Coordinates of C-alpha atoms and ligand atoms in Angstrom, one line a residue:
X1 CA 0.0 0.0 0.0
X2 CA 1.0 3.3 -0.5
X3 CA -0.2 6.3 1.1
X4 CA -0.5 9.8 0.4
X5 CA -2.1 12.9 2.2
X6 CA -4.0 15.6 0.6
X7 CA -5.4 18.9 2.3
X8 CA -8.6 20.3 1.5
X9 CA -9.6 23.0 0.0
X10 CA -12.0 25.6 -1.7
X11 CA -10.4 25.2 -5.3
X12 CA -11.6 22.6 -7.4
X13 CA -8.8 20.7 -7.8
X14 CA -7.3 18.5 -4.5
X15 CA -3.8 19.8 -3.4
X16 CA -1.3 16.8 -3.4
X17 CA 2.6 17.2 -4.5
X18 CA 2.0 14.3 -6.4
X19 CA 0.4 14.4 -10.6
X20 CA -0.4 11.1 -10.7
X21 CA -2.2 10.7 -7.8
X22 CA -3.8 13.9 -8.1
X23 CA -5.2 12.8 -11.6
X24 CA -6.1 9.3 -9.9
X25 CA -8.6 11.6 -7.0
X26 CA -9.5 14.1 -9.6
X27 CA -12.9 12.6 -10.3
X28 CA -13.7 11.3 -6.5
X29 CA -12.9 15.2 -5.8
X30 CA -15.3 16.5 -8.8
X31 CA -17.6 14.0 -7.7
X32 CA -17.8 15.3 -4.4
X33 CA -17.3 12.0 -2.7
X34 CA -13.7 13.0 -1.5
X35 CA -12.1 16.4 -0.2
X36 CA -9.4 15.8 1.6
X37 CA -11.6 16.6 4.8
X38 CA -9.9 15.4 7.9
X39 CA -10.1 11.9 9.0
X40 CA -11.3 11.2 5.1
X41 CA -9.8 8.3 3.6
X42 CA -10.4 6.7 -0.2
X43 CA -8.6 3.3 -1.1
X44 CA -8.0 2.3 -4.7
X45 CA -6.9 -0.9 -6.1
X46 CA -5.2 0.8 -9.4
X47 CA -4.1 -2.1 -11.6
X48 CA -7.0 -4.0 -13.1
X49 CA -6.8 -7.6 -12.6
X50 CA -4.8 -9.7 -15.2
X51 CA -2.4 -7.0 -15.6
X52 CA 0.0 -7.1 -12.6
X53 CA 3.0 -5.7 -13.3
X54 CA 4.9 -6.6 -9.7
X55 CA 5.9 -3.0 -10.1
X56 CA 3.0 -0.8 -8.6
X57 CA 1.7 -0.7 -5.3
X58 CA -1.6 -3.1 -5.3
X59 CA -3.2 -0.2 -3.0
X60 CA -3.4 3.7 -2.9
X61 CA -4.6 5.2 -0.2
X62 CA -4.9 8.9 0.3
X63 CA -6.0 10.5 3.6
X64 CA -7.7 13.6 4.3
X65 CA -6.1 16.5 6.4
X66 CA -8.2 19.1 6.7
X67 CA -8.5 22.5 5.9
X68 CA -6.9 23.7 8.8
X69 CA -3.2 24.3 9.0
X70 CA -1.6 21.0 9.8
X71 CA -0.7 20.6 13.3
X72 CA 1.2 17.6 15.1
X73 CA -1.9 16.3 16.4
X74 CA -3.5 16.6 12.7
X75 CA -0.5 14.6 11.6
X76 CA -0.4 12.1 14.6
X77 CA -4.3 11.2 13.6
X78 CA -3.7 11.1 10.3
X79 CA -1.1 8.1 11.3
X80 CA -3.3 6.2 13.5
X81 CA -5.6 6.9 10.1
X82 CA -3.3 5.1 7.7
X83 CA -2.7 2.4 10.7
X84 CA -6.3 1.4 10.7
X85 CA -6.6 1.5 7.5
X86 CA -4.0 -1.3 7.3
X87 CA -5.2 -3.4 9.7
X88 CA -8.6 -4.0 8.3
X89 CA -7.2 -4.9 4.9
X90 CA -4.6 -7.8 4.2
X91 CA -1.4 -5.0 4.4
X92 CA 1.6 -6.3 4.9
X93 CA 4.1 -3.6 3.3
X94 CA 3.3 0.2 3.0
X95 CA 5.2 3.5 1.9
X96 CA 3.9 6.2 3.7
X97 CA 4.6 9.8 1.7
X98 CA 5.1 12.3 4.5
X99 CA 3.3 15.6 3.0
X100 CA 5.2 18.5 3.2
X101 CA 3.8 21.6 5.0
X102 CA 5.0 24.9 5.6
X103 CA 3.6 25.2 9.3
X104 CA 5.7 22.1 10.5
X105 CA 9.3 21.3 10.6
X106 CA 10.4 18.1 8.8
X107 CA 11.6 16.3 12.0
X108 CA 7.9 17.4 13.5
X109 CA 6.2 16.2 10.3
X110 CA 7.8 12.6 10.6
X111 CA 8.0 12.3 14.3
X112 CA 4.3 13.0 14.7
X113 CA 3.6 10.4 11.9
X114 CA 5.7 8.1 13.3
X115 CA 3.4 8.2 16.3
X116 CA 1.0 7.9 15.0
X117 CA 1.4 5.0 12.7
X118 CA 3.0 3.3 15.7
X119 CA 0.5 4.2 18.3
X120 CA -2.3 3.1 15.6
X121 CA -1.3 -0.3 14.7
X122 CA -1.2 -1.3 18.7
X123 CA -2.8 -4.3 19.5
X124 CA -3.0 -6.8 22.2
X125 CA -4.1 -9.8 21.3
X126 CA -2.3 -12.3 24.0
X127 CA -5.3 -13.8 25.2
X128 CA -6.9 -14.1 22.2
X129 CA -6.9 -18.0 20.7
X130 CA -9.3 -17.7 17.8
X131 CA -8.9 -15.0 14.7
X132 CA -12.6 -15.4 13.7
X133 CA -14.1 -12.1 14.5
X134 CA -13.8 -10.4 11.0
X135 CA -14.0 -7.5 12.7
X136 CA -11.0 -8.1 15.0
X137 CA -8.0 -10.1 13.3
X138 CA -4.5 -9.9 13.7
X139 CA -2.7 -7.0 12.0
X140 CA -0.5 -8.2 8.7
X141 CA 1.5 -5.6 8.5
X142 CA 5.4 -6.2 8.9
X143 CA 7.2 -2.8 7.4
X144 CA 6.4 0.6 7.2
X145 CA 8.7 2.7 5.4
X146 CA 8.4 6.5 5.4
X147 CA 9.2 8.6 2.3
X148 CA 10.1 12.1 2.9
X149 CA 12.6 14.4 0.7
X150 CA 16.1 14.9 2.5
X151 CA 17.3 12.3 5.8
X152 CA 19.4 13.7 8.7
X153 CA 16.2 15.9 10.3
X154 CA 13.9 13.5 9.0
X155 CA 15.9 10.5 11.0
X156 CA 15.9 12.8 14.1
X157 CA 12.4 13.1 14.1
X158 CA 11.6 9.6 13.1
X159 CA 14.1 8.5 16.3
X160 CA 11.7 10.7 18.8
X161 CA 8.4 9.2 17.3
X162 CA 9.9 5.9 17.7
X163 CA 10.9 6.3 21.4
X164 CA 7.8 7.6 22.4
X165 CA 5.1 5.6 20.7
X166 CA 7.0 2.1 22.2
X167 CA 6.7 3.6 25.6
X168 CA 2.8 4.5 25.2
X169 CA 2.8 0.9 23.7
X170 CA 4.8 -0.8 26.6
X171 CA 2.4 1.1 29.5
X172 CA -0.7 -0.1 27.3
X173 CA 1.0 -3.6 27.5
X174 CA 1.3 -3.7 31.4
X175 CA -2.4 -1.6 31.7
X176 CA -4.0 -4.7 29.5
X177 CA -2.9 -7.6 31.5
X178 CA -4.9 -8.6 34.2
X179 CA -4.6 -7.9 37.7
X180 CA -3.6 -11.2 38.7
X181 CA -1.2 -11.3 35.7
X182 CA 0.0 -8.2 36.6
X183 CA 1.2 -7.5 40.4
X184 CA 3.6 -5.5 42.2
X185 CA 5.8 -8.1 42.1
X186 CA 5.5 -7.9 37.9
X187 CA 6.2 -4.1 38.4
X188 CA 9.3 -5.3 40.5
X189 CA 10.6 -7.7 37.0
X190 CA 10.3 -4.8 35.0
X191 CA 12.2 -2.3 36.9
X192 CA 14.7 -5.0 37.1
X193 CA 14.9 -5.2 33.1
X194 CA 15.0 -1.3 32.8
X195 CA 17.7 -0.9 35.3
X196 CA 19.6 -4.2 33.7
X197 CA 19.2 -2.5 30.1
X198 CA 19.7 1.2 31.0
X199 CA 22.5 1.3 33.9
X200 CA 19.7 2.8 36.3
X201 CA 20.4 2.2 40.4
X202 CA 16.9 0.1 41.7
X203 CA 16.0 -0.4 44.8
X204 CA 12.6 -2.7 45.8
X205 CA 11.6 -2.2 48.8
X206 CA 9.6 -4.9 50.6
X207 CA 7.1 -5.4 53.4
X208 CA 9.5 -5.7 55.8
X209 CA 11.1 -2.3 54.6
X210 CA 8.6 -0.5 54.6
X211 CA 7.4 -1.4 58.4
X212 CA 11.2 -0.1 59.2
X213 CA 10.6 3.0 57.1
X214 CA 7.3 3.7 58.8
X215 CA 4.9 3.8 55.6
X216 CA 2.1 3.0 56.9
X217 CA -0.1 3.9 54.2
X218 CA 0.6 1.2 51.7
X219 CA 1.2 -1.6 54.4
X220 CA -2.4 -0.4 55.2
X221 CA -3.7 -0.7 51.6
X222 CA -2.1 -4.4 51.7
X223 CA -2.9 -5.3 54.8
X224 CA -6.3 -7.4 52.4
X225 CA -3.7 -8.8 49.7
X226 CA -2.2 -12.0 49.2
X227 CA 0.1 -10.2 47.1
X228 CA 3.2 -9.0 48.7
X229 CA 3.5 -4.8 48.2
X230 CA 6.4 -3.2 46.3
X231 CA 8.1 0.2 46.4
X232 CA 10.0 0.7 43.0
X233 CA 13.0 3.1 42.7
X234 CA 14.5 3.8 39.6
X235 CA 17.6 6.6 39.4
X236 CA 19.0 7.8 36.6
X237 CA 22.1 10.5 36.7
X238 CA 22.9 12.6 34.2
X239 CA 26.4 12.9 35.5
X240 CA 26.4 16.4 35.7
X241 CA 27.2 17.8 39.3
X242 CA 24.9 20.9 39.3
X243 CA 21.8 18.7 37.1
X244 CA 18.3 19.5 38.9
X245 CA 16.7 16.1 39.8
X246 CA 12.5 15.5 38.6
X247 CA 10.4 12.8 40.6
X248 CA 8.1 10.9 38.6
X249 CA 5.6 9.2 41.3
X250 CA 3.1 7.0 39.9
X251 CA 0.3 5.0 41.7
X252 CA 0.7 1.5 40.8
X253 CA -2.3 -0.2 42.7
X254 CA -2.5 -3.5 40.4
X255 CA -5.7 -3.6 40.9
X256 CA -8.7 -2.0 43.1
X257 CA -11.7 -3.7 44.8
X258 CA -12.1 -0.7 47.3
X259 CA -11.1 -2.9 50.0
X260 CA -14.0 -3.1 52.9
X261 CA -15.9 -0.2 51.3
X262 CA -16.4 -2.3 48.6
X263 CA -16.7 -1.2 45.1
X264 CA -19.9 -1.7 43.4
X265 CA -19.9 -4.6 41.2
X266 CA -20.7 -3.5 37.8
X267 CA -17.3 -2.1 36.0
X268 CA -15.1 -3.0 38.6
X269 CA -12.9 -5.4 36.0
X270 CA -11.9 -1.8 34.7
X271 CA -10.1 -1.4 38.1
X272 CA -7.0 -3.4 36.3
X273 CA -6.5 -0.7 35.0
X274 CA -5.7 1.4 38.4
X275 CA -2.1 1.0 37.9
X276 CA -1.6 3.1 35.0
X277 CA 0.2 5.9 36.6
X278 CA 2.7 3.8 37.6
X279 CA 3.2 1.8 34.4
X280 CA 3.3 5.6 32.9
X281 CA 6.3 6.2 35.1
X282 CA 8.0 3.2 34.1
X283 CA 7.5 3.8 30.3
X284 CA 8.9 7.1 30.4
X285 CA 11.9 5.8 32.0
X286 CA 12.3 3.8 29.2
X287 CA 12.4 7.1 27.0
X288 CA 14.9 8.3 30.0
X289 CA 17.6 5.3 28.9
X290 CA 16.9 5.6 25.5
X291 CA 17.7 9.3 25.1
X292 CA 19.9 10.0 28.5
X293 CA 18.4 13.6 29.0
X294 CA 21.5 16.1 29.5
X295 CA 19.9 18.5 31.9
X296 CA 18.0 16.5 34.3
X297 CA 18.0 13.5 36.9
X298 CA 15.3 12.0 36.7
X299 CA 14.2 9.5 40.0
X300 CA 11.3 7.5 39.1
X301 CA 9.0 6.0 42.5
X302 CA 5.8 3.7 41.9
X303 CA 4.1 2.3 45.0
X304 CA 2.2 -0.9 43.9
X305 CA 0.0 -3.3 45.2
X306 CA -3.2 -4.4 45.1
X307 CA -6.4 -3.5 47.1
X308 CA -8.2 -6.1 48.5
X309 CA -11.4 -6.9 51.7
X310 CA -10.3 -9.5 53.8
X311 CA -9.9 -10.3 57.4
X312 CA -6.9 -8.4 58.0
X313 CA -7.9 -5.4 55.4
X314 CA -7.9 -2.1 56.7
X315 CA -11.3 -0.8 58.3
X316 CA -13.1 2.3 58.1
X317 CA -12.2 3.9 61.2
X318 CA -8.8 3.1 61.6
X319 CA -5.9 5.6 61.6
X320 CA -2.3 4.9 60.2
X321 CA 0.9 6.7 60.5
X322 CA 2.8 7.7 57.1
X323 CA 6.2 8.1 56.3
X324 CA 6.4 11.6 57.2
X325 CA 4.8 11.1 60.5
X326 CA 0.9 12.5 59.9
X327 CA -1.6 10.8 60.9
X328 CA -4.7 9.6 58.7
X329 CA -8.1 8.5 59.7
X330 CA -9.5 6.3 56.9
X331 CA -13.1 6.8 56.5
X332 CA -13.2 5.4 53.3
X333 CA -10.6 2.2 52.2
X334 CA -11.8 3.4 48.8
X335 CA -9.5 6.3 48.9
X336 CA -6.1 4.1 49.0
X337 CA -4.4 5.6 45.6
X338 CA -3.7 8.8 48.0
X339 CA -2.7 6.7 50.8
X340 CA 0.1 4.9 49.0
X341 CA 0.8 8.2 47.0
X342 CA 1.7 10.3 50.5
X343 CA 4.2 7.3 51.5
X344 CA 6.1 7.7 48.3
X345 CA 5.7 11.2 47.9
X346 CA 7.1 11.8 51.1
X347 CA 9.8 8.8 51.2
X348 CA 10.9 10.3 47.9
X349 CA 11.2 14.4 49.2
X350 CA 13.6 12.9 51.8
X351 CA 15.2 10.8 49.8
X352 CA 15.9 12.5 46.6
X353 CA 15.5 16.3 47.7
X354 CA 14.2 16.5 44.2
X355 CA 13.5 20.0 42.4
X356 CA 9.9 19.6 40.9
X357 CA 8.0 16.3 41.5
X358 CA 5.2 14.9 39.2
X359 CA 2.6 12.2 40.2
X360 CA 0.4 10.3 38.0
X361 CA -2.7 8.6 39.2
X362 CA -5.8 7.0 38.5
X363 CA -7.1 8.9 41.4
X364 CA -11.0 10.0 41.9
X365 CA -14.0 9.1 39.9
X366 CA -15.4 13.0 40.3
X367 CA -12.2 14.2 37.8
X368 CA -14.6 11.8 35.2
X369 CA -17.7 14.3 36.3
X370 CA -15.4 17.8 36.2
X371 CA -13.5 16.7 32.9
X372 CA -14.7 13.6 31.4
X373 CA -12.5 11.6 29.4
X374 CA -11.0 14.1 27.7
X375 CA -8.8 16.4 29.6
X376 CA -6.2 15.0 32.8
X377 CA -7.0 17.0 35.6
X378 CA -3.6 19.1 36.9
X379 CA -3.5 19.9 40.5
X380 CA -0.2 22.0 41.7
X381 CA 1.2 23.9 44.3
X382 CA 3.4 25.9 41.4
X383 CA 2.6 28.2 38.5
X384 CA 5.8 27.7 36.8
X385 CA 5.5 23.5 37.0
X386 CA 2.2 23.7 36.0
X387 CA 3.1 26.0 32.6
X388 CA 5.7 23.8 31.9
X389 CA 3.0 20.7 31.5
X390 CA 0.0 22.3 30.0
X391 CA 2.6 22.8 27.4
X392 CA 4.3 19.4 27.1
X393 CA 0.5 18.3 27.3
X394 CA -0.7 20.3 24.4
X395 CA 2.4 19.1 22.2
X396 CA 1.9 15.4 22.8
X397 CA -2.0 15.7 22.3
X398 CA -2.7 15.0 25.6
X399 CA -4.3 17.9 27.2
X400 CA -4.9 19.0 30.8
X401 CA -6.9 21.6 32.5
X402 CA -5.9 23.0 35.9
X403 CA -7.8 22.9 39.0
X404 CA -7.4 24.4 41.9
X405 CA -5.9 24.1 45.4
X406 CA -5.9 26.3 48.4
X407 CA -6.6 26.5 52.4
X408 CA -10.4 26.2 51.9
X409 CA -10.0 22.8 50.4
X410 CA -7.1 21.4 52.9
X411 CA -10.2 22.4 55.5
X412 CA -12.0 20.0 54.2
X413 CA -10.0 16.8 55.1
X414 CA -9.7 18.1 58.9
X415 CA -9.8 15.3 61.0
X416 CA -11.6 15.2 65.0
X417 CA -9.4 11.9 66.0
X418 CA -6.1 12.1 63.6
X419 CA -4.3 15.0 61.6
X420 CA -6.4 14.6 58.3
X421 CA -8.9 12.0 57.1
X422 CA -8.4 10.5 54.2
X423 CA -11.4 11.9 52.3
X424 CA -12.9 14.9 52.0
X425 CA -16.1 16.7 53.3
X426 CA -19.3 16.6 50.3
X427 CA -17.5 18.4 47.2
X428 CA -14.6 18.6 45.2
X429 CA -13.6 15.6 45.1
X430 CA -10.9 15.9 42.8
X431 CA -9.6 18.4 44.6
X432 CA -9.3 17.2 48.3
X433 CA -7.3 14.4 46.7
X434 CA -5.0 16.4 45.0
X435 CA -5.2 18.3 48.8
X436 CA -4.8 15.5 51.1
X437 CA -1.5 14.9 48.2
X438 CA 0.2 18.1 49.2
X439 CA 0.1 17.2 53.2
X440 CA 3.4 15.3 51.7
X441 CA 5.7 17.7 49.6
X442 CA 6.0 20.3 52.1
X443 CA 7.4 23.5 49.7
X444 CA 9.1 21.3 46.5
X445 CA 7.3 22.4 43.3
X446 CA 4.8 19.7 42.7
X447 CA 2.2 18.8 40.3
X448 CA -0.1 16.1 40.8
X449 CA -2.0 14.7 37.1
X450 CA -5.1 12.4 37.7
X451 CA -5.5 10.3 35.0
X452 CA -8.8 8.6 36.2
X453 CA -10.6 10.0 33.1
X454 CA -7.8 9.7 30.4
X455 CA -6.1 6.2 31.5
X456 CA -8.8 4.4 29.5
X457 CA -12.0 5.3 27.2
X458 CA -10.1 8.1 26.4
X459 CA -11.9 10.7 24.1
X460 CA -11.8 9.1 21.1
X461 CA -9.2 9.2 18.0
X462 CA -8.0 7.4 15.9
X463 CA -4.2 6.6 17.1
X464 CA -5.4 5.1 20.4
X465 CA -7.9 2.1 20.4
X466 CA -10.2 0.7 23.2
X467 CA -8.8 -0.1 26.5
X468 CA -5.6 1.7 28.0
X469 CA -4.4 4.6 26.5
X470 CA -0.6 5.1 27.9
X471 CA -2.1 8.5 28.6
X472 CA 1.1 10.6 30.7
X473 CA 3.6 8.3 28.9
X474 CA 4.2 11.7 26.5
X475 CA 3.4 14.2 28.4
X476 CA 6.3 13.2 30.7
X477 CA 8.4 12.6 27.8
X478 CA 7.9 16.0 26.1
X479 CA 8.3 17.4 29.9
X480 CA 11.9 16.1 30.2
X481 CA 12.6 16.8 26.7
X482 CA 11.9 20.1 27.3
X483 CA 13.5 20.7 30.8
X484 CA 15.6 23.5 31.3
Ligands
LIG501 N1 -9.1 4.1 41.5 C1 -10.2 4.9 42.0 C2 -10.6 6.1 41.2 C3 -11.3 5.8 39.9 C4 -12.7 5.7 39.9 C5 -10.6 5.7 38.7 C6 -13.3 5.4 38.7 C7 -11.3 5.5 37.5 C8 -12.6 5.3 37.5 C9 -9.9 5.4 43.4 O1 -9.1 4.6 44.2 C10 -11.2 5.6 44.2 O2 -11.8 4.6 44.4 N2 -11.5 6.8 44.5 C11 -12.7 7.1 45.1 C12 -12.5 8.1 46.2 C13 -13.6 8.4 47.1 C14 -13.9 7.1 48.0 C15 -13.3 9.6 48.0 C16 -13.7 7.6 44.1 O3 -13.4 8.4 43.2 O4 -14.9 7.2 44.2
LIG502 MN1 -10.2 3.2 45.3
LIG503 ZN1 -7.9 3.3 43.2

């Protein structure tokens, strides 16, 4: 298959570099059938049958962009386009033509495609033992090859597209498995392999560890699980002496029942899926080894385990000390993400003395009412921080809207028995999460993403499928790319 991209526009002839395919869509376009509007494809089989020269492609597909001016979302949808596109035929070669635009750099132009054609084609299909759905087969296709005029930018860009479509792909990978085929102890292997094929320092620490260090909040969360809890450390040094270190924090809870305050039954096999902050920490620490960022340490934390009723779960009622010393009434086992969060967060701020930290967590089911699935929700005690992501956000298409924190909120968690409670008074319940979080930063710039809405059923497009999303993955990526 080959592919080509044409923009729309008011004039009656289609806009496409190319003469021969523009006299091939010349008739679909005077037709009216195809413009070139965005998301609009048309597939031609151009050599009639009995003639097949083995020298032409057997398929021609041109994609619409738009009238707009072509932006690197435009261009990353346009990938996930041609990438469905593939799938549901028999593809099992294609040359992608990389248009070229005036309002996008060359290394943009193919890095975005590259995403998107990478991020498109994802599939999981481990558990899968029969390919009789027509609707759902196995992808065919084995290369993609990209043509675009001149190489050394071009490989640049196709290099960063790469990188960061694998780790969306990789955090996807771990989202999809179950939660019994997916524990802290899995999140343990993997750090093992990054650290192995990186040079990161790891540290795990266990159980035991963590009733020496005083965490109470994730032995609490455990305290139901047959599953043993882990506390994943991953380091990586730039080498440079005067390099600002960013912790990535991401809640890894493999997989949430609600413990005693039991979740409802209907949807909770989507609770799998609670661990996708964590698994988007550990993907971007893949982008960390690849690339070895110049200007930044980067110390990645994910508290994992599972949350589970049982005889010696955690009540409602009772009160746990964290790392940091506060004390926490749990009125609701429900609320464990932020309990396992404050042991990290804090753990990590004495540990790591880091410059900014950024958590990722599948946190409260009220971001889904404020933001649905479309936006993260961003909750920070810094301006700066927060700039810095709404801008990596709106470059990897994955956009956030700030809410906000303050003294009014933090009232809300006040406690009669301990120091806080660990949820909040009727209200903002995105918020008091995002305030109980800060109890355990003290002054370190700090930004807090919840993902709850975004992880999965993410608004939809055409470069990410059903299921997982790998949401964060490249928004942390474009943040340390960016760092300054
Ligand atoms: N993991 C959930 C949040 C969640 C809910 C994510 C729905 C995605 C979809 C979290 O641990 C949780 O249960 N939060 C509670 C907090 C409440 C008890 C204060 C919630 O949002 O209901
Ligand atoms: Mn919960
Ligand atoms: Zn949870």
């Amino acid at each position: 298959m080959i592919v080509h991209f044409v923009r729309q526009n008011e004039k009656k002839e289609p806009t496409c570099a190319d003469d021969t395919i523009r006299n091939l869509i010349q008739p679909a376009f005077e037709a009216g059938d195809f413009l070139g509007k965005e998301g609009q494809t048309i597939l031609f089989y151009p050599e009639p049958s009995g003639t097949k020269t083995q020298k032409g492609p057997k398929r021609v597909l041109i994609v619409g962009l738009g009238k707009d001016k072509p932006s690197r979302e435009i261009l990353r949808k346009a990938g996930g386009t041609v990438a469905s596109t593939a799938a549901k035929t028999k593809t099992t070669t294609m040359l992608v033509v990389v248009p070229e635009t005036e309002e996008l750099k060359k290394s943009e132009m193919v890095e975005c495609m590259t995403e998107g054609l990478l991020l498109g084609t994802y599939q999981f299909r481990k558990y899968k033992t029969t390919n009789e759905d027509q609707n759902d087969t196995p992808s065919t296709l084995e290369k993609i090859e990209l043509s675009v005029a001149g190489t050394s930018s071009a490989r640049h860009g196709l290099k960063l597209g790469q990188v960061a479509a694998e780790a969306g792909c990789k955090a996807r990978d771990m989202a999809n498995e179950p939660g019994s085929a997916w524990t802290p102890t899995h999140f343990a292997k993997y750090s093992l392999e990054l650290s192995k094929q990186y040079g990161f320092r790891r540290k795990v620490l266990s159980l035991n560890n963590m009733k020496k260090m005083g965490m109470g909040g994730i032995i609490g969360v455990n305290q139901g699980s047959a599953e043993p809890p882990k506390m994943i450390i991953l380091e990586y040094k730039t080498g440079r002496k005067k390099a600002p270190t960013l912790l990535l924090v991401g809640k890894g809870l493999t997989f949430d029942s609600g413990g005693i305050s039991l979740k409802p039954g209907s949807g909770m096999q989507d609770m799998k899926y609670d661990m996708c902050g964590g698994a988007a920490v550990l993907a971007a620490m893949q982008m960390v080894g690849e690339e070895k960022p110049k200007r930044v340490n980067i110390v990645a934390i994910v508290p994992a385990t599972d949350n589970m009723p049982g005889p010696h779960a955690l009540k409602p009622g009772d009160i746990i000390t964290h790392y940091n010393g506060k004390t926490v009434e749990v009125i609701n086992t429900d609320a464990e993400g932020r309990l396992i969060l404050a042991d990290a967060l804090s753990y990590g701020v004495d540990t790591f003395k880091p410059d900014a930290i950024v958590d990722l967590a599948t946190l409260t089911g009220a971001v889904i009412i404020g933001l649905g699935h479309h936006r993260t929700g961003l909750l920070s005690n810094n301006d700066k921080l927060s700039e810095k992501i709404l801008a990596a956000g709106e470059r990897s298409g994955e956009p956030l809207w700030r809410l906000p924190l303050g003294p009014e909120y933090t009232k809300q968690l006040k406690s009669e028995i301990a120091d806080i409670k660990n949820v909040g008074s009727k209200g903002a319940g995105t918020i008091t999460a995002g305030a109980f979080l800060q109890e355990f930063v003290g002054e370190t710039p700090w930004a807090h993403l919840d993902i709850a809405g975004t992880a999965w059923k993410y608004t939809e497009k055409s470069y990410i499928p059903k299921g997982p999303s790998g949401v964060g993955v490249r928004t942390l990526i474009e943040l340390i790319r960016a760092w300054r």
